Amino acid sequence: MPEQWNNFFVMVGGGSAALVGLIFVAMSINHEIILRNATHKNRAINMLTGFSAIFMASGLALMGNQTPEMLGFAWLVLWLIATVIFVRGYVIAIRTGMSSVGLNAPRLAGGTLCYLAEVLSAVLLILGCGSGFYIAAVAIIVLFAFLISGAWLLMIGIYEDLGK
């Protein structure tokens, strides 16, 4: 019963929208440093993409007159795009090696697993399995924490660059 999830999606959707705004403001203050450093630039893109994807997924979940299967299809498209952006950005950041703050295999694996769990939740909804909502909820919560830590790492990296 998707309507049981309304409060959850209102909460995470609103929280992610607020954090997108805060990150955007922080990025605009330090845009020159971010644009000069491939690690910072890709991390910023990943933070904005992740929080925006959570916001969009929440908005899609709150739309009326749709079946879980329809929601699953919309989520599948959304989370596949977000997954590609995340992995691509992380790989570019690692290859350029401009900032080593938080660039490691466990963070790449952890983030990728969060996104793939969202893809799995979408597939389960398409197949008519209500457990997709539970997997999506847990993955969103973990992804939220992952993105917040990524935003913190972005700020630490910028601070280190300011000191150089």
Short mmCIF file of C-alpha atoms in Angstrom, two decimals:
data_model
loop_
_atom_site.label_atom_id
_atom_site.label_comp_id
_atom_site.label_asym_id
_atom_site.label_seq_id
_atom_site.Cartn_x
_atom_site.Cartn_y
_atom_site.Cartn_z
CA MET A 1 0.00 0.00 0.00
CA PRO A 2 2.03 2.96 -1.30
CA GLU A 3 -0.05 5.55 0.60
CA GLN A 4 1.50 4.28 3.83
CA TRP A 5 4.77 5.76 2.63
CA ASN A 6 3.55 9.34 2.11
CA ASN A 7 5.00 10.77 5.32
CA PHE A 8 8.36 9.14 4.65
CA PHE A 9 8.59 10.60 1.15
CA VAL A 10 7.43 14.04 2.31
CA MET A 11 10.18 14.00 4.95
CA VAL A 12 13.06 12.84 2.75
CA GLY A 13 11.90 14.87 -0.23
CA GLY A 14 11.78 18.07 1.79
CA GLY A 15 15.09 17.35 3.49
CA SER A 16 16.85 16.62 0.24
CA ALA A 17 15.44 19.76 -1.40
CA ALA A 18 16.75 21.86 1.50
CA LEU A 19 20.18 20.25 1.31
CA VAL A 20 20.39 20.77 -2.46
CA GLY A 21 19.84 24.47 -1.82
CA LEU A 22 22.48 24.64 0.90
CA ILE A 23 25.03 22.78 -1.19
CA PHE A 24 24.31 25.02 -4.17
CA VAL A 25 24.91 28.12 -2.05
CA ALA A 26 28.13 26.68 -0.63
CA MET A 27 29.28 25.80 -4.13
CA SER A 28 28.53 29.25 -5.49
CA ILE A 29 30.66 30.83 -2.74
CA ASN A 30 33.63 28.60 -3.66
CA HIS A 31 32.94 28.05 -7.34
CA GLU A 32 36.43 29.01 -8.54
CA ILE A 33 38.11 26.35 -6.40
CA ILE A 34 35.51 23.74 -7.36
CA LEU A 35 35.85 24.43 -11.08
CA ARG A 36 39.67 24.19 -10.96
CA ASN A 37 39.69 20.82 -9.22
CA ALA A 38 38.20 17.78 -10.98
CA THR A 39 37.68 15.98 -7.66
CA HIS A 40 35.73 18.88 -6.16
CA LYS A 41 33.76 19.43 -9.36
CA ASN A 42 32.69 15.80 -9.68
CA ARG A 43 31.94 15.50 -5.97
CA ALA A 44 29.74 18.60 -6.20
CA ILE A 45 27.94 17.14 -9.22
CA ASN A 46 27.44 13.88 -7.33
CA MET A 47 26.05 15.61 -4.24
CA LEU A 48 23.61 17.68 -6.29
CA THR A 49 22.62 14.66 -8.38
CA GLY A 50 22.11 12.42 -5.35
CA PHE A 51 19.99 14.84 -3.35
CA SER A 52 18.06 15.84 -6.48
CA ALA A 53 17.39 12.18 -7.28
CA ILE A 54 16.06 11.62 -3.75
CA PHE A 55 13.83 14.68 -4.16
CA MET A 56 12.56 13.49 -7.55
CA ALA A 57 12.01 9.93 -6.33
CA SER A 58 10.01 11.30 -3.41
CA GLY A 59 7.96 13.50 -5.71
CA LEU A 60 7.27 10.58 -8.01
CA ALA A 61 6.22 8.44 -5.03
CA LEU A 62 3.73 11.11 -3.94
CA MET A 63 2.02 11.45 -7.33
CA GLY A 64 -1.55 10.23 -7.29
CA ASN A 65 -3.30 7.66 -9.46
CA GLN A 66 -0.31 5.49 -10.18
CA THR A 67 0.39 1.87 -9.51
CA PRO A 68 3.56 0.64 -7.79
CA GLU A 69 4.56 -0.81 -11.16
CA MET A 70 4.32 2.63 -12.79
CA LEU A 71 6.34 4.15 -9.95
CA GLY A 72 8.90 1.37 -10.31
CA PHE A 73 9.41 2.17 -13.97
CA ALA A 74 9.87 5.90 -13.25
CA TRP A 75 12.28 5.10 -10.42
CA LEU A 76 14.21 2.69 -12.62
CA VAL A 77 14.92 5.40 -15.18
CA LEU A 78 15.76 7.96 -12.49
CA TRP A 79 18.07 5.73 -10.45
CA LEU A 80 19.88 4.31 -13.50
CA ILE A 81 20.73 7.84 -14.63
CA ALA A 82 21.83 8.83 -11.10
CA THR A 83 23.94 5.68 -10.81
CA VAL A 84 25.77 6.40 -14.07
CA ILE A 85 26.43 10.01 -13.04
CA PHE A 86 27.74 8.90 -9.63
CA VAL A 87 30.09 6.18 -10.91
CA ARG A 88 31.33 8.30 -13.83
CA GLY A 89 32.07 11.27 -11.57
CA TYR A 90 33.85 9.19 -8.99
CA VAL A 91 36.00 7.43 -11.58
CA ILE A 92 36.97 10.76 -13.17
CA ALA A 93 37.83 12.18 -9.75
CA ILE A 94 40.00 9.17 -8.88
CA ARG A 95 41.79 9.25 -12.25
CA THR A 96 42.68 12.94 -12.03
CA GLY A 97 43.90 12.58 -8.45
CA MET A 98 43.69 16.31 -7.77
CA SER A 99 42.42 15.83 -4.22
CA SER A 100 42.67 12.64 -2.24
CA VAL A 101 40.14 13.67 0.41
CA GLY A 102 37.67 10.80 0.63
CA LEU A 103 38.60 9.22 -2.69
CA ASN A 104 38.82 5.54 -1.97
CA ALA A 105 37.36 2.23 -3.06
CA PRO A 106 35.11 1.77 -0.01
CA ARG A 107 33.36 5.10 -0.66
CA LEU A 108 32.94 4.24 -4.34
CA ALA A 109 31.59 0.79 -3.45
CA GLY A 110 29.30 2.15 -0.71
CA GLY A 111 27.79 4.82 -2.91
CA THR A 112 27.39 2.45 -5.83
CA LEU A 113 25.63 -0.09 -3.59
CA CYS A 114 23.18 2.59 -2.44
CA TYR A 115 22.30 3.48 -6.01
CA LEU A 116 22.06 -0.17 -7.08
CA ALA A 117 19.74 -0.85 -4.13
CA GLU A 118 17.49 1.89 -5.49
CA VAL A 119 17.58 0.24 -8.92
CA LEU A 120 16.70 -3.09 -7.28
CA SER A 121 13.78 -1.48 -5.43
CA ALA A 122 12.47 -0.13 -8.73
CA VAL A 123 12.71 -3.56 -10.37
CA LEU A 124 10.88 -5.14 -7.44
CA LEU A 125 8.07 -2.60 -7.73
CA ILE A 126 7.81 -3.26 -11.47
CA LEU A 127 7.46 -6.96 -10.61
CA GLY A 128 4.71 -6.15 -8.11
CA CYS A 129 6.72 -6.80 -4.94
CA GLY A 130 5.87 -4.34 -2.18
CA SER A 131 9.23 -5.05 -0.55
CA GLY A 132 10.65 -2.61 -3.09
CA PHE A 133 9.39 0.22 -0.88
CA TYR A 134 11.34 -1.09 2.11
CA ILE A 135 14.53 -1.50 0.13
CA ALA A 136 14.09 1.98 -1.35
CA ALA A 137 13.54 3.51 2.09
CA VAL A 138 16.62 1.92 3.65
CA ALA A 139 18.73 2.77 0.59
CA ILE A 140 17.53 6.39 0.66
CA ILE A 141 18.43 6.74 4.34
CA VAL A 142 21.89 5.27 3.80
CA LEU A 143 22.37 7.32 0.62
CA PHE A 144 21.32 10.45 2.53
CA ALA A 145 24.08 9.83 5.10
CA PHE A 146 26.54 9.04 2.33
CA LEU A 147 25.72 12.28 0.50
CA ILE A 148 25.99 14.37 3.66
CA SER A 149 29.43 12.91 4.34
CA GLY A 150 30.35 13.61 0.71
CA ALA A 151 29.28 17.24 1.10
CA TRP A 152 31.46 17.43 4.21
CA LEU A 153 34.41 15.97 2.30
CA LEU A 154 33.84 18.57 -0.42
CA MET A 155 34.03 21.35 2.15
CA ILE A 156 37.19 19.84 3.70
CA GLY A 157 38.80 19.59 0.26
CA ILE A 158 37.94 23.21 -0.51
CA TYR A 159 39.31 24.29 2.87
CA GLU A 160 42.57 22.45 2.18
CA ASP A 161 42.84 24.15 -1.22
CA LEU A 162 42.28 27.55 0.37
CA GLY A 163 45.26 26.90 2.66
CA LYS A 164 47.61 26.20 -0.26
#
